[in-house]
């Protein structure tokens, strides 16, 4: 299943993503962790030191390799140059699986050892001024979106993306790629204003959005969040001394995480598992086509000089059985 952590800057997206990833590692689940946030901090939050984090290969810099691999022998995609971040898979495309080895993971993923097992970590690479502008084709998260659209994930396999709630993910359709979106919110007006904006975008696309309150201290904080987001509030996490120790570079064993916070992580997993059970592969495919046609029209056709609508394979549905035959 595919899970995103979004929210306002500084709300705790990276912290909660990293705790959730550690939690999944302890149950032995296969995990691909993706850092697609503007501030690239997931590696350090998973225990990498500065040198190790700096050596992580940037997906954004390996787009040609990713496109070439995913294109496979899809006759509707003339060349990797005409592939944009929303180009959907079709017959002949290569798909990704969570557990396999493939050239994309070889180039872009690195194993990170955690208590309980290793996860694969992929990072978009640092964002520059240009990435934050309006030019969609500069987008660093394009590599992530392409991979998500070609990734056939099973029930007990987890793809966890640390992401901003920014406008780029709305323009591209990235926000529709997840079975579960955890919106991390501090109990403040700014924290919940991002929720409202996200909810607005999410409504039309049937996004499963749940709020995870963070740095919640006491009843007043809880009451505030409940009043602002209602039933969308899934669970809250309090201040964590474990997180503080980790931030100091001295992470205790993960089983020493405070019990209420461990319980919160279990709640996140149950909610994500339940959301995956409702995965509608046809809708998932339809939405990627929708955003592809939108991007093709607004800039893709002009940029590539091709009619990108012709890349859509009308009979293709991304689903588990396709991966088996591809
Ligand atoms: N539950 C918590 N207990 C203690 N410290 C926390 C908790 N949640 C977050 N923090 C701290 O708050 C700071 C911001 O958290 P974090 O980096 O996870 O936020 P973010 O949303 O990823 O921020 P950015 O937008 O900069 O990427 C960090 O120093 C982190 O250690
Ligand atoms: Mg972050």
CSV table of C-alpha atoms and ligand atoms in Angstrom, one decimal:
chain,number,residue,atom,x,y,z
A,1,UNK,CA,0.0,0.0,0.0
A,2,UNK,CA,1.0,3.6,-0.5
A,3,UNK,CA,1.0,6.0,2.3
A,4,UNK,CA,1.8,9.8,2.4
A,5,UNK,CA,2.7,12.0,5.3
A,6,UNK,CA,1.8,15.6,4.5
A,7,UNK,CA,1.3,18.8,6.4
A,8,UNK,CA,2.6,22.2,7.2
A,9,UNK,CA,6.4,22.8,7.4
A,10,UNK,CA,7.7,21.8,10.8
A,11,UNK,CA,4.6,19.9,11.8
A,12,UNK,CA,6.4,16.7,12.2
A,13,UNK,CA,6.0,14.9,8.8
A,14,UNK,CA,9.5,13.6,8.8
A,15,UNK,CA,9.4,12.6,12.4
A,16,UNK,CA,6.2,10.7,12.1
A,17,UNK,CA,7.1,9.1,8.8
A,18,UNK,CA,10.3,7.9,10.3
A,19,UNK,CA,8.6,6.5,13.4
A,20,UNK,CA,6.1,4.8,11.2
A,21,UNK,CA,8.8,3.3,9.0
A,22,UNK,CA,10.6,2.1,12.1
A,23,UNK,CA,7.4,0.5,13.4
A,24,UNK,CA,6.9,-1.3,10.0
A,25,UNK,CA,10.5,-2.6,10.2
A,26,UNK,CA,9.8,-4.1,13.6
A,27,UNK,CA,7.0,-6.2,12.2
A,28,UNK,CA,9.2,-7.3,9.3
A,29,UNK,CA,7.2,-5.7,6.6
A,30,UNK,CA,8.8,-4.8,3.3
A,31,UNK,CA,9.1,-1.0,3.2
A,32,UNK,CA,10.2,1.5,0.6
A,33,UNK,CA,10.7,4.9,2.3
A,34,UNK,CA,10.6,7.9,0.0
A,35,UNK,CA,11.8,11.4,0.9
A,36,UNK,CA,9.9,13.8,-1.4
A,37,UNK,CA,9.8,16.7,1.0
A,38,UNK,CA,11.4,20.1,0.2
A,39,UNK,CA,13.6,19.7,3.3
A,40,UNK,CA,15.3,16.3,2.9
A,41,UNK,CA,15.5,15.0,6.4
A,42,UNK,CA,14.1,11.5,6.2
A,43,UNK,CA,17.6,9.8,6.0
A,44,UNK,CA,18.9,11.5,9.2
A,45,UNK,CA,15.6,10.7,10.9
A,46,UNK,CA,16.2,7.1,10.1
A,47,UNK,CA,19.6,7.3,11.7
A,48,UNK,CA,21.9,8.1,8.8
A,49,UNK,CA,24.8,10.5,9.6
A,50,UNK,CA,25.4,13.6,7.5
A,51,UNK,CA,27.9,11.8,5.2
A,52,UNK,CA,25.6,8.8,4.6
A,53,UNK,CA,22.7,11.2,3.9
A,54,UNK,CA,24.7,13.3,1.5
A,55,UNK,CA,25.7,10.1,-0.4
A,56,UNK,CA,22.1,9.1,-1.1
A,57,UNK,CA,21.5,9.1,-4.8
A,58,UNK,CA,19.0,11.8,-5.9
A,59,UNK,CA,16.1,10.3,-7.9
A,60,UNK,CA,15.7,13.7,-9.6
A,61,UNK,CA,19.1,13.3,-11.2
A,62,UNK,CA,18.3,9.8,-12.5
A,63,UNK,CA,15.1,10.6,-14.3
A,64,UNK,CA,16.5,9.4,-17.7
A,65,UNK,CA,17.4,6.0,-16.3
A,66,UNK,CA,14.0,5.7,-14.6
A,67,UNK,CA,12.1,6.7,-17.7
A,68,UNK,CA,14.1,4.3,-19.9
A,69,UNK,CA,13.5,1.4,-17.6
A,70,UNK,CA,9.8,2.0,-17.0
A,71,UNK,CA,9.1,2.6,-20.7
A,72,UNK,CA,10.2,-0.9,-21.5
A,73,UNK,CA,8.8,-1.8,-24.9
A,74,UNK,CA,5.6,0.2,-24.6
A,75,UNK,CA,4.9,1.1,-28.2
A,76,UNK,CA,2.9,4.2,-27.3
A,77,UNK,CA,5.9,5.9,-25.8
A,78,UNK,CA,8.3,6.7,-28.7
A,79,UNK,CA,11.3,7.6,-26.5
A,80,UNK,CA,12.1,8.4,-22.9
A,81,UNK,CA,12.3,12.0,-24.0
A,82,UNK,CA,8.6,12.1,-24.5
A,83,UNK,CA,7.9,10.7,-21.1
A,84,UNK,CA,6.7,13.2,-18.6
A,85,UNK,CA,6.1,12.6,-14.9
A,86,UNK,CA,2.5,11.7,-15.5
A,87,UNK,CA,3.0,9.4,-18.5
A,88,UNK,CA,1.0,6.3,-17.4
A,89,UNK,CA,2.1,2.7,-17.9
A,90,UNK,CA,0.6,0.6,-20.7
A,91,UNK,CA,1.1,-2.7,-22.3
A,92,UNK,CA,4.9,-3.2,-22.6
A,93,UNK,CA,5.8,-0.9,-19.7
A,94,UNK,CA,7.9,-2.2,-16.9
A,95,UNK,CA,6.3,-2.2,-13.5
A,96,UNK,CA,8.0,-2.0,-10.1
A,97,UNK,CA,7.3,-4.3,-7.2
A,98,UNK,CA,8.1,-3.4,-3.6
A,99,UNK,CA,10.2,-6.6,-2.9
A,100,UNK,CA,12.0,-7.1,-6.2
A,101,UNK,CA,15.4,-5.9,-7.3
A,102,UNK,CA,15.4,-3.8,-10.4
A,103,UNK,CA,17.7,-1.2,-12.1
A,104,UNK,CA,15.6,1.7,-10.6
A,105,UNK,CA,16.2,0.5,-7.0
A,106,UNK,CA,19.9,-0.2,-7.9
A,107,UNK,CA,20.3,3.4,-9.0
A,108,UNK,CA,18.1,5.2,-6.5
A,109,UNK,CA,17.5,3.1,-3.4
A,110,UNK,CA,19.8,2.4,-0.5
A,111,UNK,CA,19.2,0.0,2.4
A,112,UNK,CA,18.9,1.5,5.8
A,113,UNK,CA,19.2,-0.9,8.8
A,114,UNK,CA,16.7,-0.4,11.5
A,115,UNK,CA,15.7,-2.4,14.6
A,116,UNK,CA,14.0,-5.4,13.2
A,117,UNK,CA,15.2,-5.2,9.6
A,118,UNK,CA,16.3,-3.1,6.7
A,119,UNK,CA,14.1,-0.8,4.6
A,120,UNK,CA,14.8,0.7,1.2
A,121,UNK,CA,15.2,4.5,1.2
A,122,UNK,CA,14.8,6.7,-1.9
A,123,UNK,CA,15.2,10.4,-2.0
A,124,UNK,CA,14.2,13.1,-4.6
A,125,UNK,CA,17.3,15.1,-3.8
A,126,UNK,CA,17.5,18.7,-2.5
A,127,UNK,CA,15.1,21.2,-4.1
A,128,UNK,CA,16.4,24.3,-5.7
A,129,UNK,CA,14.7,27.7,-6.3
A,130,UNK,CA,13.7,26.5,-9.8
A,131,UNK,CA,11.9,23.4,-8.4
A,132,UNK,CA,9.6,25.6,-6.3
A,133,UNK,CA,8.6,27.7,-9.2
A,134,UNK,CA,5.7,27.1,-11.6
A,135,UNK,CA,7.5,25.0,-14.2
A,136,UNK,CA,6.1,21.6,-13.7
A,137,UNK,CA,8.7,19.8,-15.7
A,138,UNK,CA,11.4,20.9,-13.3
A,139,UNK,CA,9.7,19.1,-10.6
A,140,UNK,CA,11.9,16.8,-8.5
A,141,UNK,CA,8.9,14.9,-7.3
A,142,UNK,CA,8.2,13.9,-10.9
A,143,UNK,CA,10.5,10.9,-10.5
A,144,UNK,CA,8.5,9.8,-7.4
A,145,UNK,CA,5.2,10.2,-9.3
A,146,UNK,CA,6.4,8.1,-12.2
A,147,UNK,CA,7.6,5.4,-9.9
A,148,UNK,CA,4.3,5.4,-7.9
A,149,UNK,CA,2.3,5.1,-11.1
A,150,UNK,CA,4.3,2.1,-12.2
A,151,UNK,CA,4.4,0.4,-8.8
A,152,UNK,CA,2.2,-2.6,-8.1
A,153,UNK,CA,2.1,-2.9,-4.4
A,154,UNK,CA,0.5,-5.7,-2.4
A,155,UNK,CA,-1.3,-5.8,0.9
A,156,UNK,CA,1.6,-6.4,3.2
A,157,UNK,CA,4.0,-4.1,1.4
A,158,UNK,CA,4.4,-0.5,2.3
A,159,UNK,CA,5.5,2.6,0.4
A,160,UNK,CA,5.8,5.5,2.8
A,161,UNK,CA,6.4,9.0,1.3
A,162,UNK,CA,7.4,12.0,3.4
A,163,UNK,CA,5.9,14.9,1.4
A,164,UNK,CA,4.9,18.5,1.6
A,165,UNK,CA,1.3,19.6,1.2
A,166,UNK,CA,2.5,21.9,-1.6
A,167,UNK,CA,0.9,23.1,-4.8
A,168,UNK,CA,3.1,20.9,-7.0
A,169,UNK,CA,1.6,17.7,-5.7
A,170,UNK,CA,-1.9,19.1,-6.4
A,171,UNK,CA,-1.0,20.1,-10.0
A,172,UNK,CA,0.5,16.8,-10.9
A,173,UNK,CA,-1.9,14.5,-9.2
A,174,UNK,CA,0.7,13.1,-6.8
A,175,UNK,CA,-1.8,13.6,-3.9
A,176,UNK,CA,-4.1,11.0,-5.5
A,177,UNK,CA,-1.5,8.2,-5.5
A,178,UNK,CA,-2.0,7.1,-1.9
A,179,UNK,CA,-4.3,4.7,-0.2
A,180,UNK,CA,-3.9,6.7,2.9
A,181,UNK,CA,-2.8,10.3,3.4
A,182,UNK,CA,-1.8,11.2,7.0
A,183,UNK,CA,-2.0,15.0,7.5
A,184,UNK,CA,0.2,15.9,10.4
A,185,UNK,CA,-1.1,18.9,12.3
A,186,UNK,CA,-0.1,20.6,15.4
A,187,UNK,CA,-2.9,22.0,17.5
A,188,UNK,CA,-2.6,25.5,16.0
A,189,UNK,CA,-4.6,27.5,13.6
A,190,UNK,CA,-1.9,27.3,11.0
A,191,UNK,CA,-1.6,23.6,11.5
A,192,UNK,CA,-5.3,23.0,10.7
A,193,UNK,CA,-5.4,25.6,7.9
A,194,UNK,CA,-3.3,23.2,5.7
A,195,UNK,CA,-5.8,20.5,6.6
A,196,UNK,CA,-8.7,22.6,5.2
A,197,UNK,CA,-6.8,23.3,1.9
A,198,UNK,CA,-5.9,19.7,1.5
A,199,UNK,CA,-9.4,18.5,2.3
A,200,UNK,CA,-10.7,20.8,-0.5
A,201,UNK,CA,-8.4,19.2,-3.1
A,202,UNK,CA,-8.9,15.8,-1.8
A,203,UNK,CA,-12.7,15.9,-1.9
A,204,UNK,CA,-13.2,15.6,-5.6
A,205,UNK,CA,-10.8,12.7,-5.9
A,206,UNK,CA,-12.0,10.4,-3.1
A,207,UNK,CA,-8.7,10.8,-1.2
A,208,UNK,CA,-8.6,9.0,2.2
A,209,UNK,CA,-7.3,11.7,4.5
A,210,UNK,CA,-6.7,11.3,8.2
A,211,UNK,CA,-5.3,13.9,10.6
A,212,UNK,CA,-2.5,12.9,13.0
A,213,UNK,CA,-2.2,15.5,15.7
A,214,UNK,CA,1.4,16.0,16.7
A,215,UNK,CA,2.9,17.7,19.8
A,216,UNK,CA,-0.5,17.4,21.4
A,217,UNK,CA,-0.3,18.1,25.1
A,218,UNK,CA,-3.4,17.6,27.2
A,219,UNK,CA,-7.1,18.0,26.8
A,220,UNK,CA,-7.1,21.6,25.5
A,221,UNK,CA,-5.0,20.6,22.5
A,222,UNK,CA,-7.1,17.6,21.8
A,223,UNK,CA,-10.4,19.5,22.1
A,224,UNK,CA,-9.0,22.1,19.7
A,225,UNK,CA,-8.1,19.6,17.0
A,226,UNK,CA,-11.4,17.7,17.5
A,227,UNK,CA,-13.3,20.9,17.1
A,228,UNK,CA,-11.4,21.9,13.9
A,229,UNK,CA,-11.2,18.6,12.0
A,230,UNK,CA,-13.9,16.5,13.6
A,231,UNK,CA,-13.9,12.8,12.7
A,232,UNK,CA,-10.9,13.2,10.4
A,233,UNK,CA,-8.8,13.2,13.6
A,234,UNK,CA,-7.4,9.7,13.7
A,235,UNK,CA,-4.9,9.8,16.6
A,236,UNK,CA,-2.6,12.1,18.4
A,237,UNK,CA,1.1,12.0,19.3
A,238,UNK,CA,2.5,13.8,22.2
A,239,UNK,CA,5.9,15.2,22.9
A,240,UNK,CA,8.4,12.3,22.6
A,241,UNK,CA,11.6,12.1,24.6
A,242,UNK,CA,12.6,9.2,22.4
A,243,UNK,CA,12.4,11.6,19.4
A,244,UNK,CA,14.5,14.2,21.3
A,245,UNK,CA,17.2,11.7,22.1
A,246,UNK,CA,17.2,10.6,18.4
A,247,UNK,CA,17.6,14.2,17.4
A,248,UNK,CA,20.7,14.4,19.6
A,249,UNK,CA,22.1,11.5,17.6
A,250,UNK,CA,21.5,9.0,20.4
A,251,UNK,CA,18.5,7.0,19.3
A,252,UNK,CA,17.5,4.5,22.0
A,253,UNK,CA,16.3,1.1,21.0
A,254,UNK,CA,13.0,1.5,19.2
A,255,UNK,CA,11.1,-0.7,21.6
A,256,UNK,CA,11.8,2.1,24.2
A,257,UNK,CA,9.5,4.5,22.4
A,258,UNK,CA,6.8,5.7,24.7
A,259,UNK,CA,3.9,3.3,24.8
A,260,UNK,CA,1.2,5.8,23.8
A,261,UNK,CA,3.2,6.8,20.8
A,262,UNK,CA,3.8,3.1,19.9
A,263,UNK,CA,0.0,2.6,20.2
A,264,UNK,CA,-0.5,5.6,17.9
A,265,UNK,CA,1.8,4.0,15.3
A,266,UNK,CA,-0.3,0.8,15.5
A,267,UNK,CA,-3.4,2.9,14.9
A,268,UNK,CA,-1.8,4.4,11.8
A,269,UNK,CA,-1.0,0.9,10.4
A,270,UNK,CA,-4.5,-0.4,11.0
A,271,UNK,CA,-6.0,2.6,9.3
A,272,UNK,CA,-3.6,2.3,6.3
A,273,UNK,CA,-4.3,-1.5,6.1
A,274,UNK,CA,-8.0,-0.8,6.1
A,275,UNK,CA,-7.7,1.8,3.4
A,276,UNK,CA,-5.7,-0.5,1.1
A,277,UNK,CA,-8.4,-3.1,1.4
A,278,UNK,CA,-10.6,-0.6,-0.5
A,279,UNK,CA,-8.1,0.0,-3.3
A,280,UNK,CA,-9.8,0.5,-6.6
A,281,UNK,CA,-7.2,-0.2,-9.2
A,282,UNK,CA,-9.4,1.0,-12.1
A,283,UNK,CA,-10.0,4.3,-10.4
A,284,UNK,CA,-6.3,4.5,-9.6
A,285,UNK,CA,-5.4,4.1,-13.2
A,286,UNK,CA,-8.2,6.4,-14.4
A,287,UNK,CA,-6.9,9.2,-12.1
A,288,UNK,CA,-3.3,8.9,-13.5
A,289,UNK,CA,-4.7,9.2,-17.0
A,290,UNK,CA,-6.8,12.2,-15.9
A,291,UNK,CA,-3.8,14.1,-14.6
A,292,UNK,CA,-1.6,13.0,-17.6
A,293,UNK,CA,-4.1,14.5,-20.0
A,294,UNK,CA,-4.2,17.7,-17.9
A,295,UNK,CA,-0.4,18.0,-17.8
A,296,UNK,CA,-0.1,17.1,-21.5
A,297,UNK,CA,-2.4,19.9,-22.4
A,298,UNK,CA,-1.1,22.6,-20.1
A,299,UNK,CA,2.7,22.1,-20.8
A,300,UNK,CA,3.7,18.5,-21.8
A,301,UNK,CA,2.7,18.6,-25.5
A,302,UNK,CA,4.4,21.9,-26.0
A,303,UNK,CA,7.5,20.8,-24.2
A,304,UNK,CA,8.0,17.5,-26.0
A,305,UNK,CA,6.5,18.4,-29.3
A,306,UNK,CA,4.4,15.2,-29.2
A,307,UNK,CA,0.7,14.5,-28.6
A,308,UNK,CA,1.0,12.9,-25.2
A,309,UNK,CA,-2.6,11.9,-25.1
A,310,UNK,CA,-1.6,9.1,-27.5
A,311,UNK,CA,0.5,7.6,-24.7
A,312,UNK,CA,-2.6,6.5,-22.9
A,313,UNK,CA,-3.3,2.8,-23.3
A,314,UNK,CA,-7.1,2.7,-23.0
A,315,UNK,CA,-7.3,-1.0,-22.0
A,316,UNK,CA,-4.6,-1.0,-19.4
A,317,UNK,CA,-5.3,-1.2,-15.7
A,318,UNK,CA,-2.5,-1.2,-13.2
A,319,UNK,CA,-3.1,-4.2,-10.9
A,320,UNK,CA,-1.3,-7.1,-9.3
A,321,UNK,CA,-2.0,-9.6,-12.1
A,322,UNK,CA,-0.4,-7.2,-14.6
A,323,UNK,CA,2.9,-7.3,-12.7
A,324,UNK,CA,3.0,-11.1,-12.9
A,325,UNK,CA,2.8,-11.1,-16.6
A,326,UNK,CA,4.9,-8.0,-17.4
B,1,LIG,N1,6.3,14.2,18.8
B,1,LIG,C1,7.4,14.9,18.8
B,1,LIG,N2,8.1,14.9,20.0
B,1,LIG,C2,9.3,15.7,20.1
B,1,LIG,N3,9.8,16.4,19.0
B,1,LIG,C3,9.1,16.4,17.9
B,1,LIG,C4,7.9,15.6,17.7
B,1,LIG,N4,7.5,15.8,16.4
B,1,LIG,C5,8.4,16.6,15.9
B,1,LIG,N5,9.3,17.0,16.7
B,1,LIG,C6,10.5,17.9,16.4
B,1,LIG,O1,10.0,19.0,15.7
B,1,LIG,C7,10.9,19.4,14.7
B,1,LIG,C8,10.1,19.4,13.3
B,1,LIG,O2,9.7,18.1,13.0
B,1,LIG,P1,9.9,17.5,11.6
B,1,LIG,O3,11.3,17.8,11.0
B,1,LIG,O4,9.5,16.1,11.6
B,1,LIG,O5,8.8,18.3,10.8
B,1,LIG,P2,8.5,18.4,9.2
B,1,LIG,O6,7.1,18.6,9.1
B,1,LIG,O7,9.1,17.2,8.5
B,1,LIG,O8,9.3,19.7,8.9
B,1,LIG,P3,9.8,20.2,7.5
B,1,LIG,O9,8.6,20.9,6.9
B,1,LIG,O10,10.9,21.2,7.8
B,1,LIG,O11,10.3,19.1,6.7
B,1,LIG,C9,12.0,18.4,14.7
B,1,LIG,O12,13.1,19.0,15.4
B,1,LIG,C10,11.5,17.2,15.5
B,1,LIG,O13,12.4,16.5,16.1
B,2,LIG,MG1,10.5,17.1,6.9
